[in-house]
Each structure stands twice: as structure tokens, then as C-alpha cells.
PDB file of C-alpha atoms and ligand atoms in Angstrom:
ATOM      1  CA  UNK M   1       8.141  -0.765  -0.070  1.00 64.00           C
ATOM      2  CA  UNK M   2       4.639  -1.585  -1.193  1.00 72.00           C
ATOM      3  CA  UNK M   3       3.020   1.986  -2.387  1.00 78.00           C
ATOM      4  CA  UNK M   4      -1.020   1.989  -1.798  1.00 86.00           C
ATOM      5  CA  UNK M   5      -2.097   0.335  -5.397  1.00 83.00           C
ATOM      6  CA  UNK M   6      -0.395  -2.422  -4.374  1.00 80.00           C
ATOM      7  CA  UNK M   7      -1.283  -2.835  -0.902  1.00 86.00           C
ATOM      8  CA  UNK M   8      -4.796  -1.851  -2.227  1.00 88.00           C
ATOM      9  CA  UNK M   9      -4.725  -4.716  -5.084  1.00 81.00           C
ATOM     10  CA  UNK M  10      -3.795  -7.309  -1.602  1.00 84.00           C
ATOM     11  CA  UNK M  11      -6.852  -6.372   0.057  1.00 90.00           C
ATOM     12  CA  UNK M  12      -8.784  -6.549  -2.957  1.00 87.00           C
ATOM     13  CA  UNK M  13      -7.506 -10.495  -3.245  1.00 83.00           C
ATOM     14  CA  UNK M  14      -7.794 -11.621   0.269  1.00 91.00           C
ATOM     15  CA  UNK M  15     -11.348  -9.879   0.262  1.00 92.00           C
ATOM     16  CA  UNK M  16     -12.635 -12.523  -1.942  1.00 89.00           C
ATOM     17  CA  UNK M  17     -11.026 -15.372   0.080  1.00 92.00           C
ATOM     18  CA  UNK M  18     -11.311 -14.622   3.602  1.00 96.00           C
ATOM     19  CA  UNK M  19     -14.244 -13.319   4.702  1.00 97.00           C
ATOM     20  CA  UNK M  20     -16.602 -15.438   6.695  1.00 97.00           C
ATOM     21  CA  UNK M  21     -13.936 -17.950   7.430  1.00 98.00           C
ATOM     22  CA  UNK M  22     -13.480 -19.192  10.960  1.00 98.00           C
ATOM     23  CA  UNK M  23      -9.840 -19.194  12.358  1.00 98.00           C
ATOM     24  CA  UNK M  24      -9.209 -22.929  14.012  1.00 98.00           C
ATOM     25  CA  UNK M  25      -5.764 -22.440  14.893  1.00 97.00           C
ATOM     26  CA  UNK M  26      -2.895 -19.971  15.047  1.00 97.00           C
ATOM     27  CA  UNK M  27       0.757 -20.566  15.003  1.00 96.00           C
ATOM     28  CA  UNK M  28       3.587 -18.385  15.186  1.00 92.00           C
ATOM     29  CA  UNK M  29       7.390 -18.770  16.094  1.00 84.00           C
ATOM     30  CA  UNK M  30       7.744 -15.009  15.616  1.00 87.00           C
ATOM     31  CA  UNK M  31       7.368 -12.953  19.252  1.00 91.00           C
ATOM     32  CA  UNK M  32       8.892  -9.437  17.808  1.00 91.00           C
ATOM     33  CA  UNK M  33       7.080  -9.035  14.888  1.00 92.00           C
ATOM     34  CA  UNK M  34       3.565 -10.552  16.441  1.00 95.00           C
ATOM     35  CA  UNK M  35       4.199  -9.237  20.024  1.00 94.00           C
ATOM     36  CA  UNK M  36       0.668 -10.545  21.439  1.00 95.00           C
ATOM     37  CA  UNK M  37       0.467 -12.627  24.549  1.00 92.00           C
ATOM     38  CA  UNK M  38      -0.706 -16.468  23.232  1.00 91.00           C
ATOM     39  CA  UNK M  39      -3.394 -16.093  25.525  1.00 94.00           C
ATOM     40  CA  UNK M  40      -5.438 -13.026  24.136  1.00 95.00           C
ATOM     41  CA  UNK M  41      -4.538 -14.782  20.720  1.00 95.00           C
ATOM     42  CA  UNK M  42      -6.328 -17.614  21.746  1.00 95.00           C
ATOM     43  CA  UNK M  43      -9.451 -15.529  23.214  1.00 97.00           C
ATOM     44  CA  UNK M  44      -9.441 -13.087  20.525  1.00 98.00           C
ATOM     45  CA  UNK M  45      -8.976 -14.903  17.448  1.00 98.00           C
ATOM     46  CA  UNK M  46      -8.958 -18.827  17.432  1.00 98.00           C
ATOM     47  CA  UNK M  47     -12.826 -19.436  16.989  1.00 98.00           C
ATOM     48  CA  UNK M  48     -13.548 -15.970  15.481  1.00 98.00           C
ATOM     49  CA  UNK M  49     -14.915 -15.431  12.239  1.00 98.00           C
ATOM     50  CA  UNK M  50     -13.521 -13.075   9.790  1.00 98.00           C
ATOM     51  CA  UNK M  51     -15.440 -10.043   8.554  1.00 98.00           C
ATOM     52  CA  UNK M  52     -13.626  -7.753   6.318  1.00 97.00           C
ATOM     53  CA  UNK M  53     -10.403  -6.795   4.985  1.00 96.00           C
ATOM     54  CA  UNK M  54      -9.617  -3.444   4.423  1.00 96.00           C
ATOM     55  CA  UNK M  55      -6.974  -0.880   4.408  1.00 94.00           C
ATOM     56  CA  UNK M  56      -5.627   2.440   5.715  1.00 92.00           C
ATOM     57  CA  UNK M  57      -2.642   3.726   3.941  1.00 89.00           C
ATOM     58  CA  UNK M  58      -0.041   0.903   2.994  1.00 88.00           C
ATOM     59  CA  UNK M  59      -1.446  -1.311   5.811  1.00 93.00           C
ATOM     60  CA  UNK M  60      -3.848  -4.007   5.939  1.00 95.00           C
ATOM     61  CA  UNK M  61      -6.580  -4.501   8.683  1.00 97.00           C
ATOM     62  CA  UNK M  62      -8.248  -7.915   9.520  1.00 98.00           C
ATOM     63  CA  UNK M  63     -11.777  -7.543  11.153  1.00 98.00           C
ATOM     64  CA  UNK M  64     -12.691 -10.428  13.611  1.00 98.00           C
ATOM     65  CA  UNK M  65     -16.489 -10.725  15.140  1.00 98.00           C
ATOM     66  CA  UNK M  66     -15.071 -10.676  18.330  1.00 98.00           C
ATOM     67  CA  UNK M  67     -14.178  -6.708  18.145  1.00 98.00           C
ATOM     68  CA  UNK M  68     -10.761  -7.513  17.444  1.00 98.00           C
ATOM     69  CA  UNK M  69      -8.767  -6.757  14.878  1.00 98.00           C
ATOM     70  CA  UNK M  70      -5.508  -8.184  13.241  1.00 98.00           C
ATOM     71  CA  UNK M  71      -3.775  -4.879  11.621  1.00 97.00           C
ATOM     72  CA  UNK M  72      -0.569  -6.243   9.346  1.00 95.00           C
ATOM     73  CA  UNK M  73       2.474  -4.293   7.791  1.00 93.00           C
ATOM     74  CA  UNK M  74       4.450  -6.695   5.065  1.00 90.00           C
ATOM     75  CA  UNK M  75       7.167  -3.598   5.051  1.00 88.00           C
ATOM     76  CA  UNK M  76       9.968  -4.708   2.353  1.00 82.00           C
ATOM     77  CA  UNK M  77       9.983  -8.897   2.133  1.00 86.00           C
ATOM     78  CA  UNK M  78       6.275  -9.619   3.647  1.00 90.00           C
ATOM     79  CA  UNK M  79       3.897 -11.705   1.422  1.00 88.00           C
ATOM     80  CA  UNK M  80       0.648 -13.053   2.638  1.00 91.00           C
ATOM     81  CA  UNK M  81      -0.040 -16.644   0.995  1.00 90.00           C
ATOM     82  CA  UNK M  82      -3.686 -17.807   0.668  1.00 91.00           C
ATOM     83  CA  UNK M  83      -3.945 -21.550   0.540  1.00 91.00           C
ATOM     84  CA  UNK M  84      -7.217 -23.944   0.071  1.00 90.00           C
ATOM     85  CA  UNK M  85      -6.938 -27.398  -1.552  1.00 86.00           C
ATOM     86  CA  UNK M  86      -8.128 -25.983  -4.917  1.00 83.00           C
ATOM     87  CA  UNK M  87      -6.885 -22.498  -4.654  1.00 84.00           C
ATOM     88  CA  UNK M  88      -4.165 -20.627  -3.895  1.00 81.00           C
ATOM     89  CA  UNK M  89      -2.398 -16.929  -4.476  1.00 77.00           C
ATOM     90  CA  UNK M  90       0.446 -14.739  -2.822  1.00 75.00           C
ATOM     91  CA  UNK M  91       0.675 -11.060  -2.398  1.00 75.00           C
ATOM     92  CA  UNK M  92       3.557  -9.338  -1.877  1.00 78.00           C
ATOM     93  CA  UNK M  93       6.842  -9.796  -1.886  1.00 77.00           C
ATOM     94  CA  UNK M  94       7.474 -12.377  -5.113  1.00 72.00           C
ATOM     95  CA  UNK M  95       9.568 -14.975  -3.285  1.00 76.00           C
ATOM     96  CA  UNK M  96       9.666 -18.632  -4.520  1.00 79.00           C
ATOM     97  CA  UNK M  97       7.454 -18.621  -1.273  1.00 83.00           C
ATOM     98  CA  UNK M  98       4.823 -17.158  -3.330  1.00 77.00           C
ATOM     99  CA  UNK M  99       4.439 -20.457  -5.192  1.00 76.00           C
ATOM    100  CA  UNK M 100       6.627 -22.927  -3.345  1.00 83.00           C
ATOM    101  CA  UNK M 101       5.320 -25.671  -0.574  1.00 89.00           C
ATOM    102  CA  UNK M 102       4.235 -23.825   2.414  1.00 93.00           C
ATOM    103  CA  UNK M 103       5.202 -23.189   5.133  1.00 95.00           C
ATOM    104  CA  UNK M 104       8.619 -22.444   4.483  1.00 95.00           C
ATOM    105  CA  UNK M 105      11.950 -21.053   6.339  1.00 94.00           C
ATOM    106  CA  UNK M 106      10.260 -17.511   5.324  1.00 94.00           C
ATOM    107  CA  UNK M 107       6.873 -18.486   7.182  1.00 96.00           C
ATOM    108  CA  UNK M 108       6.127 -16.012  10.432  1.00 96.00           C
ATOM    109  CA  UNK M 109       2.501 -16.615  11.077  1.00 96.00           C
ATOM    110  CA  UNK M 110       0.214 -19.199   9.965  1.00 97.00           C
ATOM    111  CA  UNK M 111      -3.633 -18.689  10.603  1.00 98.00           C
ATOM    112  CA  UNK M 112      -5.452 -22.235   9.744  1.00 98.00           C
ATOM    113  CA  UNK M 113      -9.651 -21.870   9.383  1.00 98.00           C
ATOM    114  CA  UNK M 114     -12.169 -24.171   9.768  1.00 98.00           C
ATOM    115  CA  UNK M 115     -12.420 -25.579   6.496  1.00 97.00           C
ATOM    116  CA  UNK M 116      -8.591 -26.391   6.053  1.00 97.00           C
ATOM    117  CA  UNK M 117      -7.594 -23.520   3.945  1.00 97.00           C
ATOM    118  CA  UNK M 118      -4.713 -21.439   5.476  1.00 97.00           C
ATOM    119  CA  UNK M 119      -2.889 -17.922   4.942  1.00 97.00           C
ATOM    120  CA  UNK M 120       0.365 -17.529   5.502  1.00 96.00           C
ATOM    121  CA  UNK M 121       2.361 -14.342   6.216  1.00 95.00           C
ATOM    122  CA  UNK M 122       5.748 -14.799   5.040  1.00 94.00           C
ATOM    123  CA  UNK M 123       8.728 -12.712   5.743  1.00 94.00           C
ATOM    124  CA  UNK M 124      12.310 -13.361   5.302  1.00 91.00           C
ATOM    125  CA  UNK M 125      14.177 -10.057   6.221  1.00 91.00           C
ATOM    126  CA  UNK M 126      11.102  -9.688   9.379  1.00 91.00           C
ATOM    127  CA  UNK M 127      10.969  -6.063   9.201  1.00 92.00           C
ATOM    128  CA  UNK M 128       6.653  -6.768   8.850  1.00 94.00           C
ATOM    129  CA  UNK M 129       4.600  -7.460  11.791  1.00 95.00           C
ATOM    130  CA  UNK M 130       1.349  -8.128  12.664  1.00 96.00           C
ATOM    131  CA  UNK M 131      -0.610  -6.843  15.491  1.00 95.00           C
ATOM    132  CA  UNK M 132      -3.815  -7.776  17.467  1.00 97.00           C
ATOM    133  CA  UNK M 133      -5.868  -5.187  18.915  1.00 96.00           C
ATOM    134  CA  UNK M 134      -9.525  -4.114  19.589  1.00 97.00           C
ATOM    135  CA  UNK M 135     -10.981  -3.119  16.466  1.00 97.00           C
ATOM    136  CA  UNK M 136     -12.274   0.413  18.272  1.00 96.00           C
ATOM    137  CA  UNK M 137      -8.366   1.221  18.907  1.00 96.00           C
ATOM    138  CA  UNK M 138      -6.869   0.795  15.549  1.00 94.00           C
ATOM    139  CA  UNK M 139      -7.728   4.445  14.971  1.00 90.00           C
ATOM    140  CA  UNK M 140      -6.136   5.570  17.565  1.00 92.00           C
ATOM    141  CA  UNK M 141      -2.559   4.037  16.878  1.00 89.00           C
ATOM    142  CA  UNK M 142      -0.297   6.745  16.863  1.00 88.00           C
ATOM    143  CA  UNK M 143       0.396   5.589  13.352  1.00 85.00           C
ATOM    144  CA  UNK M 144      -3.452   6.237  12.132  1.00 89.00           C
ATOM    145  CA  UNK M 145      -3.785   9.524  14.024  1.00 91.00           C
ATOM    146  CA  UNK M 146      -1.004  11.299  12.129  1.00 93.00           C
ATOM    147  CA  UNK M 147      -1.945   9.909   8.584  1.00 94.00           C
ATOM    148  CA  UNK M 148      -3.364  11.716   6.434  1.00 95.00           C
ATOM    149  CA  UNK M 149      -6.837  11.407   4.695  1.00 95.00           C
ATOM    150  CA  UNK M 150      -7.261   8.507   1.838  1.00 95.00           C
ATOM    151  CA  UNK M 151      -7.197   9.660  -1.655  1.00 96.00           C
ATOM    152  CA  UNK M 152      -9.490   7.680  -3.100  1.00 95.00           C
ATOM    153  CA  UNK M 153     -12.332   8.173  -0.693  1.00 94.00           C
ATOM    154  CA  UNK M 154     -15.026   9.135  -2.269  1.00 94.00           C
ATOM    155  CA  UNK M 155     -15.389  11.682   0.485  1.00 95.00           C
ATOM    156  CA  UNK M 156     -12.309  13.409  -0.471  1.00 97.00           C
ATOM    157  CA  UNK M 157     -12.902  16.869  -2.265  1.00 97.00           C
ATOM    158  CA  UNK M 158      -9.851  18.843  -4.698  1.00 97.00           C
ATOM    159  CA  UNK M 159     -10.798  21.690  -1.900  1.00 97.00           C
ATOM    160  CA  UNK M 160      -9.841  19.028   0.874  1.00 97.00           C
ATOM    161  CA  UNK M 161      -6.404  17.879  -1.307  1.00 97.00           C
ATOM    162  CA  UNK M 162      -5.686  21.805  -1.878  1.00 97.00           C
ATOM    163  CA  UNK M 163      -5.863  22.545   1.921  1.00 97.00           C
ATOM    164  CA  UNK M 164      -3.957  19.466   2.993  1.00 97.00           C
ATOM    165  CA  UNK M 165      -1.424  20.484   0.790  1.00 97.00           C
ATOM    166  CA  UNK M 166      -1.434  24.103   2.074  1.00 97.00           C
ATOM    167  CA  UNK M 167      -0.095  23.157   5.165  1.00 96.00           C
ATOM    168  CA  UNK M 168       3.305  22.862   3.332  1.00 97.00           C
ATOM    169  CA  UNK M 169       2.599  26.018   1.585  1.00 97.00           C
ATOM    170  CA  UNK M 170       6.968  26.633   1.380  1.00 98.00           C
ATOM    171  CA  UNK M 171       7.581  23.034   0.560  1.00 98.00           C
ATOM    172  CA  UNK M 172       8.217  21.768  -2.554  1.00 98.00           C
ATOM    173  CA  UNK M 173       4.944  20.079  -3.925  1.00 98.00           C
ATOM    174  CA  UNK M 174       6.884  16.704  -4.406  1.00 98.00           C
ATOM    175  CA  UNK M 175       7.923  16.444  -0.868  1.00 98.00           C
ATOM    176  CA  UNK M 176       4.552  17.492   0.175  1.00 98.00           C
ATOM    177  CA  UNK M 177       3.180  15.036  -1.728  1.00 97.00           C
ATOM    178  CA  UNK M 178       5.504  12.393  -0.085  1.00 95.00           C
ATOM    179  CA  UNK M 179       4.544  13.242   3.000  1.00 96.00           C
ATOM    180  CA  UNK M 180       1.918  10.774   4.618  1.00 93.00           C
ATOM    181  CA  UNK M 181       0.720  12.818   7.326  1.00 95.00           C
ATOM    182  CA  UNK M 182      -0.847  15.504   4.339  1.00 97.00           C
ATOM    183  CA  UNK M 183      -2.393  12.512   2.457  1.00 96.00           C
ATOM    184  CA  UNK M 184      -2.143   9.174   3.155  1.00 94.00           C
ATOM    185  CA  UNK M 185       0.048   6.516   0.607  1.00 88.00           C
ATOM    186  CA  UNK M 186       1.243   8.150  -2.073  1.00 92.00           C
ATOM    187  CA  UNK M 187       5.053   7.428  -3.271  1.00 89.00           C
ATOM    188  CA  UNK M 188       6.947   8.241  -5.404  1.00 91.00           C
ATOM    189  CA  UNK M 189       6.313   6.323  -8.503  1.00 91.00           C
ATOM    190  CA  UNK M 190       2.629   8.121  -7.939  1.00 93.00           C
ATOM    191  CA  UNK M 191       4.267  11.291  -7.248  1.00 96.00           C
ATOM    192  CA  UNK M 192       6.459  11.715 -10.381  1.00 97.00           C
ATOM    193  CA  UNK M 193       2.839  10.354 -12.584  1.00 97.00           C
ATOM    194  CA  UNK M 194       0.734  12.865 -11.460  1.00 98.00           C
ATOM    195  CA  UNK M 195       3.003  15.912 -11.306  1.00 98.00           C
ATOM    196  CA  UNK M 196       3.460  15.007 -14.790  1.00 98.00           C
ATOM    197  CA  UNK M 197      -0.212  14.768 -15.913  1.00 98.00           C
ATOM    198  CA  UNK M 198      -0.747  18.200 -14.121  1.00 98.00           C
ATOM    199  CA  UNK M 199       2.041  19.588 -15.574  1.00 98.00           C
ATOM    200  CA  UNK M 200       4.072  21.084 -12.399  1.00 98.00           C
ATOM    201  CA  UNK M 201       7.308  21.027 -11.912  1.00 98.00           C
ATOM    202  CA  UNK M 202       8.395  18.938  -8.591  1.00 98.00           C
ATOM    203  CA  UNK M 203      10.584  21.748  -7.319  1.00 98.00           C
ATOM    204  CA  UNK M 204       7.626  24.222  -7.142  1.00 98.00           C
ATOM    205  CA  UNK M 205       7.041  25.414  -3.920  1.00 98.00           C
ATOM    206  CA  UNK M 206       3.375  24.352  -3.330  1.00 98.00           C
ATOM    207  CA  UNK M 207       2.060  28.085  -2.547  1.00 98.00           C
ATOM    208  CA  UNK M 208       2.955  29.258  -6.241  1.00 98.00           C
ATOM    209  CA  UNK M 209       0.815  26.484  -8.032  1.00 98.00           C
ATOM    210  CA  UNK M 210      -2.107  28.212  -9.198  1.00 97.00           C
ATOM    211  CA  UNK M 211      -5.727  26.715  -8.048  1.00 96.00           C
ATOM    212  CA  UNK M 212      -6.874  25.253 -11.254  1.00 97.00           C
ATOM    213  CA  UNK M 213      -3.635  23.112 -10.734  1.00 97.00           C
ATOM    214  CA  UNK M 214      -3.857  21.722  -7.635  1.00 97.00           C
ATOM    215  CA  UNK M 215      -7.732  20.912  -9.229  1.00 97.00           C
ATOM    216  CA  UNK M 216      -5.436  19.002 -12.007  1.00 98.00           C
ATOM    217  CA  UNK M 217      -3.155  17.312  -9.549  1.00 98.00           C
ATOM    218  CA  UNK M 218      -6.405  15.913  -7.266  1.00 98.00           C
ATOM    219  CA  UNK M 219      -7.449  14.422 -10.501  1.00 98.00           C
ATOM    220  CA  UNK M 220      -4.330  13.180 -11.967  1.00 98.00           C
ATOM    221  CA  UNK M 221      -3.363  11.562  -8.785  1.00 97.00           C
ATOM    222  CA  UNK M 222      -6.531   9.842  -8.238  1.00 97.00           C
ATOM    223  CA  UNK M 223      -6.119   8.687 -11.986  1.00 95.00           C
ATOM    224  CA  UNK M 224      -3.118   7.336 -12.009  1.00 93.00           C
ATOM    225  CA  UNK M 225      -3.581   5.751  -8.386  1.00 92.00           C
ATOM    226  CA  UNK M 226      -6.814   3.974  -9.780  1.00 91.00           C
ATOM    227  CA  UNK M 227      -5.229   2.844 -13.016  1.00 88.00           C
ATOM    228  CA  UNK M 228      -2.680   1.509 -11.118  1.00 84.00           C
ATOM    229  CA  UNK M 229      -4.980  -0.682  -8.761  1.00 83.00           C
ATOM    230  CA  UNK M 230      -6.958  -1.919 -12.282  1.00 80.00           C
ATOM    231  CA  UNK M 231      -3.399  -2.893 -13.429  1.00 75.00           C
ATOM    232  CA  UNK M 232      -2.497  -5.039 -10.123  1.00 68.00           C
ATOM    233  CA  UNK M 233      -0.089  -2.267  -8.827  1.00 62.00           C
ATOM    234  CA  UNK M 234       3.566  -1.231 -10.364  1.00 57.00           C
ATOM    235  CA  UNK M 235       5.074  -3.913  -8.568  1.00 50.00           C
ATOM    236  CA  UNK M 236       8.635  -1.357  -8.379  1.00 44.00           C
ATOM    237  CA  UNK M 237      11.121  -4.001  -8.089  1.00 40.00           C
ATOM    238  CA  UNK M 238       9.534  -6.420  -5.479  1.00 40.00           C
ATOM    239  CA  UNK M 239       5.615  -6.442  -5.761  1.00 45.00           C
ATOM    240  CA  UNK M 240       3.363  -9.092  -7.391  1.00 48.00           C
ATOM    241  CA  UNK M 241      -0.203  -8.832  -6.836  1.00 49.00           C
ATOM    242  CA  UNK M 242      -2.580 -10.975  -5.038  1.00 46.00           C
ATOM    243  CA  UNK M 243      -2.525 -13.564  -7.868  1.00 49.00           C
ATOM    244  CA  UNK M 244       1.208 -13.441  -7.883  1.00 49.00           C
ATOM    245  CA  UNK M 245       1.659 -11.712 -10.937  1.00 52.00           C
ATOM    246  CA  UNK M 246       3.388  -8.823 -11.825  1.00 54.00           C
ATOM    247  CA  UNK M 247       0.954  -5.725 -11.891  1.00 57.00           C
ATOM    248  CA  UNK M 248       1.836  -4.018 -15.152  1.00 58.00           C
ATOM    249  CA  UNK M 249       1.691  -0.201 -14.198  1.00 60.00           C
ATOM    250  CA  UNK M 250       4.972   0.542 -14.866  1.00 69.00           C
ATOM    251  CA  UNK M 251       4.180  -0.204 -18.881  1.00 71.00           C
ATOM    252  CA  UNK M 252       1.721   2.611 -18.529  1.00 78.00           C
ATOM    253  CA  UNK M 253       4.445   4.929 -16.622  1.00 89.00           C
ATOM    254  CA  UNK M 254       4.705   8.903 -18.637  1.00 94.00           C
ATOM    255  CA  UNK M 255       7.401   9.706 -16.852  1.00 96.00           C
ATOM    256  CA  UNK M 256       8.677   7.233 -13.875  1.00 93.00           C
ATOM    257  CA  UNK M 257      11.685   5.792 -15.776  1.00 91.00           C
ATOM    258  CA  UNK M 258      11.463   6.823 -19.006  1.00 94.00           C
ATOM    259  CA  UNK M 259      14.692   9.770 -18.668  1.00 95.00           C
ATOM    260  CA  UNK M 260      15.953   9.516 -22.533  1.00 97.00           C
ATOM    261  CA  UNK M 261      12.766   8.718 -23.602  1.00 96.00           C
ATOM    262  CA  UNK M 262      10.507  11.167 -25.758  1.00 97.00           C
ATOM    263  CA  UNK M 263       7.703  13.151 -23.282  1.00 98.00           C
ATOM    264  CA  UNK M 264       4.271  11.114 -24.757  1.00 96.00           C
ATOM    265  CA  UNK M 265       2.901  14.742 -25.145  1.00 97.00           C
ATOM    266  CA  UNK M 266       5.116  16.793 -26.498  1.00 98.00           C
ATOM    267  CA  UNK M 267       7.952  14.531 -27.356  1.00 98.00           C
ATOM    268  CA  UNK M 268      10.925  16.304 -25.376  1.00 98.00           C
ATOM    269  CA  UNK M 269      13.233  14.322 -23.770  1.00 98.00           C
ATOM    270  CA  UNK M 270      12.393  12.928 -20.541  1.00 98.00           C
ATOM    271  CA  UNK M 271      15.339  13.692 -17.988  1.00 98.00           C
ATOM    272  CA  UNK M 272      15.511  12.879 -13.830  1.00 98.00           C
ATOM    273  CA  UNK M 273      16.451  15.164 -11.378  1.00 98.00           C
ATOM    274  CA  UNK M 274      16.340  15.186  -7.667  1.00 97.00           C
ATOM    275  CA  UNK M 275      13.629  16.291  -5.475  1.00 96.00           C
ATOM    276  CA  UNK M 276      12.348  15.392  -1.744  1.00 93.00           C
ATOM    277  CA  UNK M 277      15.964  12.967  -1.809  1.00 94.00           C
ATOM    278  CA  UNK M 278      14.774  10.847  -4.418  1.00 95.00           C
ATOM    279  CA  UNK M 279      14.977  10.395  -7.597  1.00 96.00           C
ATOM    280  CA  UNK M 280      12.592  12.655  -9.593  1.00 98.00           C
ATOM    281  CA  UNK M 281      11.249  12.397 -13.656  1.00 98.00           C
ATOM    282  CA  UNK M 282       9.727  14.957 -15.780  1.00 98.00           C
ATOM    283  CA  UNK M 283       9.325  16.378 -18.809  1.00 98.00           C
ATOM    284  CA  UNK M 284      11.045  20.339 -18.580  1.00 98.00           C
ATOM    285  CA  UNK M 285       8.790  21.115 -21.467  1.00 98.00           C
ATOM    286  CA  UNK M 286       5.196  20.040 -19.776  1.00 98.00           C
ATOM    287  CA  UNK M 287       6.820  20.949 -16.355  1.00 98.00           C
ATOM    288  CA  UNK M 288       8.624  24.088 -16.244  1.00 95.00           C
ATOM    289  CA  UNK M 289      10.162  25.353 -13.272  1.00 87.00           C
TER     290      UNK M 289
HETATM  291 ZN1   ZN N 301       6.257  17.003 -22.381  1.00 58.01          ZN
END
């Protein structure tokens, strides 16, 4: 799964591409994963214009001037493929799809604008979807009621973070931190990062981390989140960014994959544990229990 750098990095791209542009045509052969009737697709978004792209948690949100918007999941395999005469990139999933002749047996959706360019949303296992919907209900998706705040807003505060967490006060702050309804995209490369930079332990139950930690986590998450996003994303296992490279996060990684490796601090040995079901890195030096 795409973690929010690298769903953050797509909207980013397909900012610089796609607003303004008038949709001439939509096709898709693709009823469960785009579930609209043809007819409101036709109303709603053949003739629109485009407005903005942005993003809430790991999903992407397509603005239309006529009050409807087109909110997309690419879930494991999806890749959205931008495609004008002289330019072209893929996001996501880094299929030959991403740089083969489009569209392919992988192609869902294809939205053709005005001017001839195209984007393609490409999917070959089709656990992604689109939707279309009017922009004033997105927020009320059942989806975007129970997520929790962004952490890169600039409106979020480390007394915000601390009392999100507190909610989970007997949880372990790794699961907590997991958890999308307390804050919104944050997995578990991200996790294991910024435990490390704040040096707690993943196993500590969040109620026994003293306050000017939880200050350290806020800003060790939010640095290693926007580090990530200036890198193109970690692209764990299947993400390429929205030039189709490979972000390079994972190069910067402390902890996330590096068990055997010397701690960059205080040179002990990284090791992994479990924690939250996954698999968990830290240094027990940094991070004791
Ligand atoms: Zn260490």
C-alpha cells in the first residue's frame, strides 16, 4: 500500500498537469471499481474543467467546476498515467504500464481532455476505484469522518498530536500511531522512523511517554514524513513517484530495515521485533523499553 509521502508526491505531479484541463471524453469498462451511472458521468464530468488535486490521507481527490468531485484510491496495483504528446509520467504502482503504450490490459479508466492529453488509471489486481460525487459530500464519506486529522497541516499543534494520541492512552504508541482514525496516513515505515528519532520504544504504552516526548515524536514524524515527500516517497516494494522513479527514502531509513546494522547514533545494533502485528525496528539502546 501507498503510505501518505507517496500518495502526497502523486498529487504533487498531477497538480502540475491537470489543472485547468477540460475533460472531452470518459471511458471505462470497469462498473465495480467506478460504480457511477454513465449518465451523471456524462453530466458531471465530460465538459468540466479541472480545478485542483489534492489529498486526504492515502487518497486522491479530483475537483471539477461543476461541484463534483472524482475521489480515487490506487490501493495495491493502481497507477495513474499522465499522457500529452510531449509529456508523459506514471504514479504508482511501477508496472511496464508506467512506461509502456497506453492503454493497456491494466487500463480501468481513461479520462481524455480537450487538448488530446489523457490520464489513465491503471490497475491490474482492481482492488482501486474511483468514485464521483458532489464535491460538498466527500467529507462526509464514512471513510473521511472517521480519519483522523492531517499531519502536516500547518494547523496541526504537538498539543493536538498529544491529545489524539491520548485517546489510546493503554495502547502501545506504535499501534496508536498506526491507527488512522487518531491521525490520518501514517504507516509503518513512518512509524518505526519517528519512534526512532524520538527515542521511544514501540511497545510503550502511550500514557507512560513523558510530554516533552510526544513534543519529539510531533516533530520527528512531521520530519521524516516531509523528507520523505522531498525524496519522491519510500516507494516500499511497489511505489514510483509521479515521474516514475523510485523515491529514494528508504536510503535515508535509521532504522526501517537496517536490523544488523549499527544504530547511526550510538552505533548498537539495530534488531526488529514485533509490535501492532508488524514488523517493528529499533535501536534498544536509543529506545529502551
Ligand atoms: Zn541507538
Amino acid at each position: 500500500m501507498p503510505e501518505l509521502p507517496e500518495v502526497e508526491t502523486v498529487r504533487a505531479g498531477l497538480s502540475r498537469f491537470l489543472p485547468r484541463k477540460q475533460v472531452q471524453d470518459v471511458w471505462h469498462d470497469w462498473p465495480k471499481g467506478f460504480p457511477n451511472a454513465l449518465a451523471d458521468v456524462q453530466q458531471f464530468v465530460v465538459g468540466a474543467h479541472i480545478t485542483e488535486v489534492r489529498r486526504r490521507a492515502k487518497v486522491l481527490l479530483i475537483d471539477l467546476d461543476s461541484a463534483y468531485t472524482l475521489v480515487i484510491h490506487l490501493k495495491m496495483t493502481g497507477q495513474l498515467v499522465y499522457q500529452a504528446e510531449h509529456e508523459r509520467f506514471g504514479a504508482g504502482h511501477p508496472s511496464d504500464s508506467l512506461v509502456g503504450k497506453l492503454p493497456d490490459k491494466s487500463t480501468r479508466v481513461i479520462f481524455t481532455f480537450a487538448d488530446s492529453s489523457r490520464l489513465f488509471f491503471n490497475d491490474q489486481r482492481k482492488f482501486g476505484w474511483v468514485r464521483l460525487m458532489p464535491t460538498t459530500e466527500v467529507e462526509n464519506l464514512d471513510f473521511f469522518r472517521k480519519v483522523g486529522p492531517e499531519p502536516l497541516a500547518a494547523d496541526f499543534t504537538p498539543r493536538q498530536f498529544a491529545e489524539r494520541l491520548m485517546r489510546r492512552r493503554g495502547s502501545g504508541i506504535k499501534a496508536v500511531l498506526l491507527d488512522q482514525t487518531v491521525i490520518a496516513g501514517v504507516g509503518n515505515i513512518y512509524a518505526d522512523e519517528s519512534l526512532w528519532g524520538a527515542k521511544i520504544h514501540p511497545l510503550t504504552l502511550v500514557q507512560d511517554i513523558p510530554p516533552r516526548k510526544l513534543t519529539a515524536l510531533y516533530t520527528s514524524l512531521r520530519a521524516v514524513l516531509e523528507l520523505s515527500i522531498q525524496k519522491g516517497g519510500s516507494t516500499d516494494r511497489n511505489y514510483v513517484n509521479a515521474e516514475g522513479k523510485r523515491g529514494s527514502y528508504l536510503t535515508f531509513a535509521n532504522v526501517f530495515r537496517r536490523q544488523g546494522q549499527p544504530c547511526s547514533r550510538c552505533g548498537t545494533t539495530i534488531i526488529k521485533i514485533r509490535a501492532a502485528g508488524r514488523g517493528t525496528h529499533l535501536c534498544p539502546h536509543c529506545q529502551k523499553q
